[in-house]
Amino acid sequence: MDKKETIEDIIDNAKNGSQIAFSRLLDTFWNDVYGFQLKRTQSENDAEDITIRTFSKAFDKINTYDKSYAFKTWLLTISKNIHIDLVRKRKKNLLESRGNNDVIKKVLDDTPSMEDQLIQEQNLADLLLDIKKLKPHYQEVINLRYFNELSYADISEKLNEPINNVKVKLLRAKKLLAEVIKNRH
C-alpha cells in the first residue's frame, strides 16, 4: 500500500472491480475478522470458515458499503451476522435430526404385530421361562427390546450390528417366542 493510498482509495478501487484492491483489503483486515471470530467461536476451523465467508460476502456487496462507517466495523458486522446464521442453522439441523430420528424410531417401534400382542398377554413368569427356551442371541434382543425398552437404533448400537440385522433378528425372535407360547397352551 502506498503511503498516499488510503483505505478509502483501496475501497473505491475494489468497488471498480480491482482484484489487487480486494487482495489488499483481505490482507489488511483478515487478522481483525479472524481474531474477532476466534474469540466468539473458540474454534479455529469455524473462525476461518466464517472469515472466508465474511470477505466473500463483503466483496459481493462492496458497493453497498457506506463510507460513514469504518470499513472494519462493516466487516465485523457482516462477520457477526454470518456467525449468528451459522449457529441458528446448526441448532435447526440438530433439532431436525433429533426430531426426524425420533419420528422414524417411533414409526418403526410402535407398530405391534400379532406376535407382540401374544407376547404381551403372557404371564411374566411363564414368559421368562419361554424366553429361556430361545437361543441366547434371540434372548438378548428380546430382553433389550421388551425389558430394557430400547429402540431398534439403541439395540443396533449396543450390539454393534446394522439396524436391519436387529430388525430381522427381533422379528425372528418374536416368531420363535410366539411358537413356544402357542406350543405351551
PDB file of C-alpha atoms in Angstrom:
ATOM      1  CA  MET A   1       0.000   0.000   0.000  1.00  0.00           C
ATOM      2  CA  ASP A   2       1.455   3.372  -0.996  1.00  0.00           C
ATOM      3  CA  LYS A   3       1.683   5.942   1.740  1.00  0.00           C
ATOM      4  CA  LYS A   4      -0.567   8.204  -0.319  1.00  0.00           C
ATOM      5  CA  GLU A   5      -3.149   5.460  -0.918  1.00  0.00           C
ATOM      6  CA  THR A   6      -5.754   5.362   1.852  1.00  0.00           C
ATOM      7  CA  ILE A   7      -8.188   2.613   2.794  1.00  0.00           C
ATOM      8  CA  GLU A   8     -10.898   4.728   1.130  1.00  0.00           C
ATOM      9  CA  ASP A   9      -8.881   4.709  -2.123  1.00  0.00           C
ATOM     10  CA  ILE A  10      -8.488   0.910  -1.927  1.00  0.00           C
ATOM     11  CA  ILE A  11     -12.241   0.518  -1.271  1.00  0.00           C
ATOM     12  CA  ASP A  12     -13.021   2.747  -4.266  1.00  0.00           C
ATOM     13  CA  ASN A  13     -10.714   0.605  -6.415  1.00  0.00           C
ATOM     14  CA  ALA A  14     -12.409  -2.535  -5.098  1.00  0.00           C
ATOM     15  CA  LYS A  15     -15.803  -1.037  -5.998  1.00  0.00           C
ATOM     16  CA  ASN A  16     -14.430  -0.613  -9.522  1.00  0.00           C
ATOM     17  CA  GLY A  17     -13.555  -4.317  -9.628  1.00  0.00           C
ATOM     18  CA  SER A  18      -9.826  -4.215  -8.884  1.00  0.00           C
ATOM     19  CA  GLN A  19      -8.623  -7.645  -7.735  1.00  0.00           C
ATOM     20  CA  ILE A  20      -5.490  -6.056  -6.286  1.00  0.00           C
ATOM     21  CA  ALA A  21      -7.682  -3.821  -4.115  1.00  0.00           C
ATOM     22  CA  PHE A  22      -9.699  -6.827  -2.915  1.00  0.00           C
ATOM     23  CA  SER A  23      -6.471  -8.625  -2.098  1.00  0.00           C
ATOM     24  CA  ARG A  24      -5.191  -5.607  -0.123  1.00  0.00           C
ATOM     25  CA  LEU A  25      -8.425  -5.382   1.851  1.00  0.00           C
ATOM     26  CA  LEU A  26      -8.183  -9.083   2.647  1.00  0.00           C
ATOM     27  CA  ASP A  27      -4.555  -8.755   3.774  1.00  0.00           C
ATOM     28  CA  THR A  28      -5.311  -5.626   5.804  1.00  0.00           C
ATOM     29  CA  PHE A  29      -8.389  -6.861   7.659  1.00  0.00           C
ATOM     30  CA  TRP A  30      -8.049 -10.670   7.741  1.00  0.00           C
ATOM     31  CA  ASN A  31      -6.498 -10.784  11.223  1.00  0.00           C
ATOM     32  CA  ASP A  32      -9.134  -8.433  12.642  1.00  0.00           C
ATOM     33  CA  VAL A  33     -12.051 -10.556  11.417  1.00  0.00           C
ATOM     34  CA  TYR A  34     -10.337 -13.865  12.173  1.00  0.00           C
ATOM     35  CA  GLY A  35      -9.372 -12.749  15.707  1.00  0.00           C
ATOM     36  CA  PHE A  36     -12.910 -11.474  16.324  1.00  0.00           C
ATOM     37  CA  GLN A  37     -14.396 -14.837  15.262  1.00  0.00           C
ATOM     38  CA  LEU A  38     -11.811 -16.900  17.128  1.00  0.00           C
ATOM     39  CA  LYS A  39     -12.914 -15.200  20.358  1.00  0.00           C
ATOM     40  CA  ARG A  40     -16.599 -15.783  19.511  1.00  0.00           C
ATOM     41  CA  THR A  41     -16.406 -19.380  18.289  1.00  0.00           C
ATOM     42  CA  GLN A  42     -13.404 -20.757  20.226  1.00  0.00           C
ATOM     43  CA  SER A  43     -12.732 -22.820  17.092  1.00  0.00           C
ATOM     44  CA  GLU A  44     -10.002 -22.193  14.522  1.00  0.00           C
ATOM     45  CA  ASN A  45     -11.962 -24.045  11.816  1.00  0.00           C
ATOM     46  CA  ASP A  46     -15.170 -22.091  12.411  1.00  0.00           C
ATOM     47  CA  ALA A  47     -13.279 -18.805  12.713  1.00  0.00           C
ATOM     48  CA  GLU A  48     -11.512 -19.417   9.408  1.00  0.00           C
ATOM     49  CA  ASP A  49     -14.687 -20.561   7.665  1.00  0.00           C
ATOM     50  CA  ILE A  50     -16.662 -17.531   8.863  1.00  0.00           C
ATOM     51  CA  THR A  51     -13.805 -15.160   7.960  1.00  0.00           C
ATOM     52  CA  ILE A  52     -13.692 -16.539   4.413  1.00  0.00           C
ATOM     53  CA  ARG A  53     -17.494 -16.180   4.132  1.00  0.00           C
ATOM     54  CA  THR A  54     -17.262 -12.649   5.530  1.00  0.00           C
ATOM     55  CA  PHE A  55     -14.834 -11.480   2.876  1.00  0.00           C
ATOM     56  CA  SER A  56     -16.743 -13.278   0.149  1.00  0.00           C
ATOM     57  CA  LYS A  57     -19.974 -11.536   1.166  1.00  0.00           C
ATOM     58  CA  ALA A  58     -18.218  -8.182   1.680  1.00  0.00           C
ATOM     59  CA  PHE A  59     -16.680  -8.343  -1.795  1.00  0.00           C
ATOM     60  CA  ASP A  60     -20.064  -9.276  -3.300  1.00  0.00           C
ATOM     61  CA  LYS A  61     -21.695  -6.328  -1.506  1.00  0.00           C
ATOM     62  CA  ILE A  62     -18.804  -3.842  -1.657  1.00  0.00           C
ATOM     63  CA  ASN A  63     -20.997  -1.331  -3.497  1.00  0.00           C
ATOM     64  CA  THR A  64     -23.370  -1.175  -0.514  1.00  0.00           C
ATOM     65  CA  TYR A  65     -20.562  -0.107   1.843  1.00  0.00           C
ATOM     66  CA  ASP A  66     -21.341   3.260   3.412  1.00  0.00           C
ATOM     67  CA  LYS A  67     -18.235   5.439   3.997  1.00  0.00           C
ATOM     68  CA  SER A  68     -19.799   6.972   7.117  1.00  0.00           C
ATOM     69  CA  TYR A  69     -18.895   3.721   8.920  1.00  0.00           C
ATOM     70  CA  ALA A  70     -15.402   2.352   9.430  1.00  0.00           C
ATOM     71  CA  PHE A  71     -14.714  -0.463   6.942  1.00  0.00           C
ATOM     72  CA  LYS A  72     -13.529  -2.732   9.753  1.00  0.00           C
ATOM     73  CA  THR A  73     -16.829  -2.182  11.630  1.00  0.00           C
ATOM     74  CA  TRP A  74     -18.771  -3.021   8.454  1.00  0.00           C
ATOM     75  CA  LEU A  75     -16.753  -6.239   8.019  1.00  0.00           C
ATOM     76  CA  LEU A  76     -17.196  -7.258  11.668  1.00  0.00           C
ATOM     77  CA  THR A  77     -20.963  -6.681  11.405  1.00  0.00           C
ATOM     78  CA  ILE A  78     -21.129  -8.957   8.352  1.00  0.00           C
ATOM     79  CA  SER A  79     -18.994 -11.493  10.202  1.00  0.00           C
ATOM     80  CA  LYS A  80     -21.181 -11.369  13.316  1.00  0.00           C
ATOM     81  CA  ASN A  81     -24.324 -11.932  11.221  1.00  0.00           C
ATOM     82  CA  ILE A  82     -22.747 -14.896   9.406  1.00  0.00           C
ATOM     83  CA  HIS A  83     -21.837 -16.427  12.788  1.00  0.00           C
ATOM     84  CA  ILE A  84     -25.396 -15.912  14.121  1.00  0.00           C
ATOM     85  CA  ASP A  85     -26.812 -17.543  10.970  1.00  0.00           C
ATOM     86  CA  LEU A  86     -24.405 -20.464  11.340  1.00  0.00           C
ATOM     87  CA  VAL A  87     -25.391 -21.027  14.987  1.00  0.00           C
ATOM     88  CA  ARG A  88     -29.107 -20.880  14.087  1.00  0.00           C
ATOM     89  CA  LYS A  89     -28.613 -23.295  11.212  1.00  0.00           C
ATOM     90  CA  ARG A  90     -26.717 -25.759  13.432  1.00  0.00           C
ATOM     91  CA  LYS A  91     -29.420 -25.607  16.115  1.00  0.00           C
ATOM     92  CA  LYS A  92     -32.125 -26.107  13.495  1.00  0.00           C
ATOM     93  CA  ASN A  93     -30.263 -29.045  11.941  1.00  0.00           C
ATOM     94  CA  LEU A  94     -29.692 -30.576  15.355  1.00  0.00           C
ATOM     95  CA  LEU A  95     -33.355 -30.240  16.291  1.00  0.00           C
ATOM     96  CA  GLU A  96     -34.465 -31.577  12.908  1.00  0.00           C
ATOM     97  CA  SER A  97     -32.112 -34.537  13.040  1.00  0.00           C
ATOM     98  CA  ARG A  98     -33.251 -35.354  16.578  1.00  0.00           C
ATOM     99  CA  GLY A  99     -36.876 -34.884  15.618  1.00  0.00           C
ATOM    100  CA  ASN A 100     -36.618 -36.979  12.474  1.00  0.00           C
ATOM    101  CA  ASN A 101     -34.805 -39.780  14.277  1.00  0.00           C
ATOM    102  CA  ASP A 102     -37.480 -39.806  16.953  1.00  0.00           C
ATOM    103  CA  VAL A 103     -40.260 -39.868  14.370  1.00  0.00           C
ATOM    104  CA  ILE A 104     -38.573 -42.659  12.421  1.00  0.00           C
ATOM    105  CA  LYS A 105     -37.890 -44.657  15.603  1.00  0.00           C
ATOM    106  CA  LYS A 106     -41.485 -44.156  16.732  1.00  0.00           C
ATOM    107  CA  VAL A 107     -42.882 -45.406  13.428  1.00  0.00           C
ATOM    108  CA  LEU A 108     -40.523 -48.384  13.457  1.00  0.00           C
ATOM    109  CA  ASP A 109     -41.067 -49.176  17.116  1.00  0.00           C
ATOM    110  CA  ASP A 110     -44.758 -48.525  17.690  1.00  0.00           C
ATOM    111  CA  THR A 111     -46.354 -50.996  15.338  1.00  0.00           C
ATOM    112  CA  PRO A 112     -47.356 -54.027  17.403  1.00  0.00           C
ATOM    113  CA  SER A 113     -47.566 -57.266  15.469  1.00  0.00           C
ATOM    114  CA  MET A 114     -49.696 -60.313  16.291  1.00  0.00           C
ATOM    115  CA  GLU A 115     -46.642 -61.801  17.977  1.00  0.00           C
ATOM    116  CA  ASP A 116     -46.220 -58.662  20.098  1.00  0.00           C
ATOM    117  CA  GLN A 117     -49.808 -58.896  21.300  1.00  0.00           C
ATOM    118  CA  LEU A 118     -49.481 -62.594  22.096  1.00  0.00           C
ATOM    119  CA  ILE A 119     -46.232 -61.993  23.982  1.00  0.00           C
ATOM    120  CA  GLN A 120     -47.731 -59.072  25.956  1.00  0.00           C
ATOM    121  CA  GLU A 121     -50.703 -61.166  27.090  1.00  0.00           C
ATOM    122  CA  GLN A 122     -48.492 -63.751  28.785  1.00  0.00           C
ATOM    123  CA  ASN A 123     -47.878 -64.102  32.487  1.00  0.00           C
ATOM    124  CA  LEU A 124     -44.425 -62.671  33.178  1.00  0.00           C
ATOM    125  CA  ALA A 125     -43.063 -65.783  34.928  1.00  0.00           C
ATOM    126  CA  ASP A 126     -44.223 -68.030  32.062  1.00  0.00           C
ATOM    127  CA  LEU A 127     -42.871 -65.574  29.523  1.00  0.00           C
ATOM    128  CA  LEU A 128     -39.427 -65.544  31.143  1.00  0.00           C
ATOM    129  CA  LEU A 129     -39.349 -69.361  31.077  1.00  0.00           C
ATOM    130  CA  ASP A 130     -40.396 -69.304  27.404  1.00  0.00           C
ATOM    131  CA  ILE A 131     -37.690 -66.779  26.539  1.00  0.00           C
ATOM    132  CA  LYS A 132     -35.099 -69.064  28.142  1.00  0.00           C
ATOM    133  CA  LYS A 133     -36.024 -71.707  25.533  1.00  0.00           C
ATOM    134  CA  LEU A 134     -34.740 -69.426  22.759  1.00  0.00           C
ATOM    135  CA  LYS A 135     -31.134 -69.331  21.563  1.00  0.00           C
ATOM    136  CA  PRO A 136     -29.015 -66.805  23.516  1.00  0.00           C
ATOM    137  CA  HIS A 137     -28.817 -64.211  20.710  1.00  0.00           C
ATOM    138  CA  TYR A 138     -32.622 -64.228  20.409  1.00  0.00           C
ATOM    139  CA  GLN A 139     -32.975 -63.967  24.196  1.00  0.00           C
ATOM    140  CA  GLU A 140     -30.691 -60.942  24.123  1.00  0.00           C
ATOM    141  CA  VAL A 141     -32.667 -58.962  21.529  1.00  0.00           C
ATOM    142  CA  ILE A 142     -35.978 -59.798  23.239  1.00  0.00           C
ATOM    143  CA  ASN A 143     -34.583 -58.648  26.598  1.00  0.00           C
ATOM    144  CA  LEU A 144     -33.143 -55.448  25.147  1.00  0.00           C
ATOM    145  CA  ARG A 145     -36.356 -54.632  23.326  1.00  0.00           C
ATOM    146  CA  TYR A 146     -39.037 -55.546  25.848  1.00  0.00           C
ATOM    147  CA  PHE A 147     -37.374 -55.431  29.252  1.00  0.00           C
ATOM    148  CA  ASN A 148     -34.818 -52.664  28.693  1.00  0.00           C
ATOM    149  CA  GLU A 149     -37.247 -50.908  26.308  1.00  0.00           C
ATOM    150  CA  LEU A 150     -34.518 -49.953  23.854  1.00  0.00           C
ATOM    151  CA  SER A 151     -35.298 -48.670  20.358  1.00  0.00           C
ATOM    152  CA  TYR A 152     -34.037 -50.508  17.282  1.00  0.00           C
ATOM    153  CA  ALA A 153     -31.339 -47.851  16.919  1.00  0.00           C
ATOM    154  CA  ASP A 154     -30.187 -48.293  20.529  1.00  0.00           C
ATOM    155  CA  ILE A 155     -30.121 -52.088  20.194  1.00  0.00           C
ATOM    156  CA  SER A 156     -28.171 -51.721  16.952  1.00  0.00           C
ATOM    157  CA  GLU A 157     -25.618 -49.563  18.771  1.00  0.00           C
ATOM    158  CA  LYS A 158     -25.417 -51.844  21.820  1.00  0.00           C
ATOM    159  CA  LEU A 159     -24.922 -54.996  19.728  1.00  0.00           C
ATOM    160  CA  ASN A 160     -22.775 -53.173  17.191  1.00  0.00           C
ATOM    161  CA  GLU A 161     -24.911 -54.555  14.370  1.00  0.00           C
ATOM    162  CA  PRO A 162     -26.675 -52.820  11.498  1.00  0.00           C
ATOM    163  CA  ILE A 163     -30.240 -51.766  12.325  1.00  0.00           C
ATOM    164  CA  ASN A 164     -31.661 -54.057   9.631  1.00  0.00           C
ATOM    165  CA  ASN A 165     -29.960 -57.072  11.245  1.00  0.00           C
ATOM    166  CA  VAL A 166     -31.538 -56.083  14.569  1.00  0.00           C
ATOM    167  CA  LYS A 167     -34.992 -55.816  12.984  1.00  0.00           C
ATOM    168  CA  VAL A 168     -34.657 -59.212  11.323  1.00  0.00           C
ATOM    169  CA  LYS A 169     -33.274 -60.847  14.469  1.00  0.00           C
ATOM    170  CA  LEU A 170     -36.058 -59.370  16.605  1.00  0.00           C
ATOM    171  CA  LEU A 171     -38.717 -60.397  14.114  1.00  0.00           C
ATOM    172  CA  ARG A 172     -37.321 -63.929  14.107  1.00  0.00           C
ATOM    173  CA  ALA A 173     -37.069 -63.984  17.921  1.00  0.00           C
ATOM    174  CA  LYS A 174     -40.693 -62.851  18.258  1.00  0.00           C
ATOM    175  CA  LYS A 175     -41.906 -65.526  15.823  1.00  0.00           C
ATOM    176  CA  LEU A 176     -39.958 -68.242  17.668  1.00  0.00           C
ATOM    177  CA  LEU A 177     -41.214 -66.987  21.029  1.00  0.00           C
ATOM    178  CA  ALA A 178     -44.804 -66.919  19.748  1.00  0.00           C
ATOM    179  CA  GLU A 179     -44.350 -70.561  18.645  1.00  0.00           C
ATOM    180  CA  VAL A 180     -43.033 -71.524  22.091  1.00  0.00           C
ATOM    181  CA  ILE A 181     -46.042 -69.823  23.722  1.00  0.00           C
ATOM    182  CA  LYS A 182     -48.567 -71.494  21.375  1.00  0.00           C
ATOM    183  CA  ASN A 183     -46.996 -74.926  21.950  1.00  0.00           C
ATOM    184  CA  ARG A 184     -47.221 -74.477  25.708  1.00  0.00           C
ATOM    185  CA  HIS A 185     -51.024 -73.976  25.548  1.00  0.00           C
TER     186      HIS A 185
END
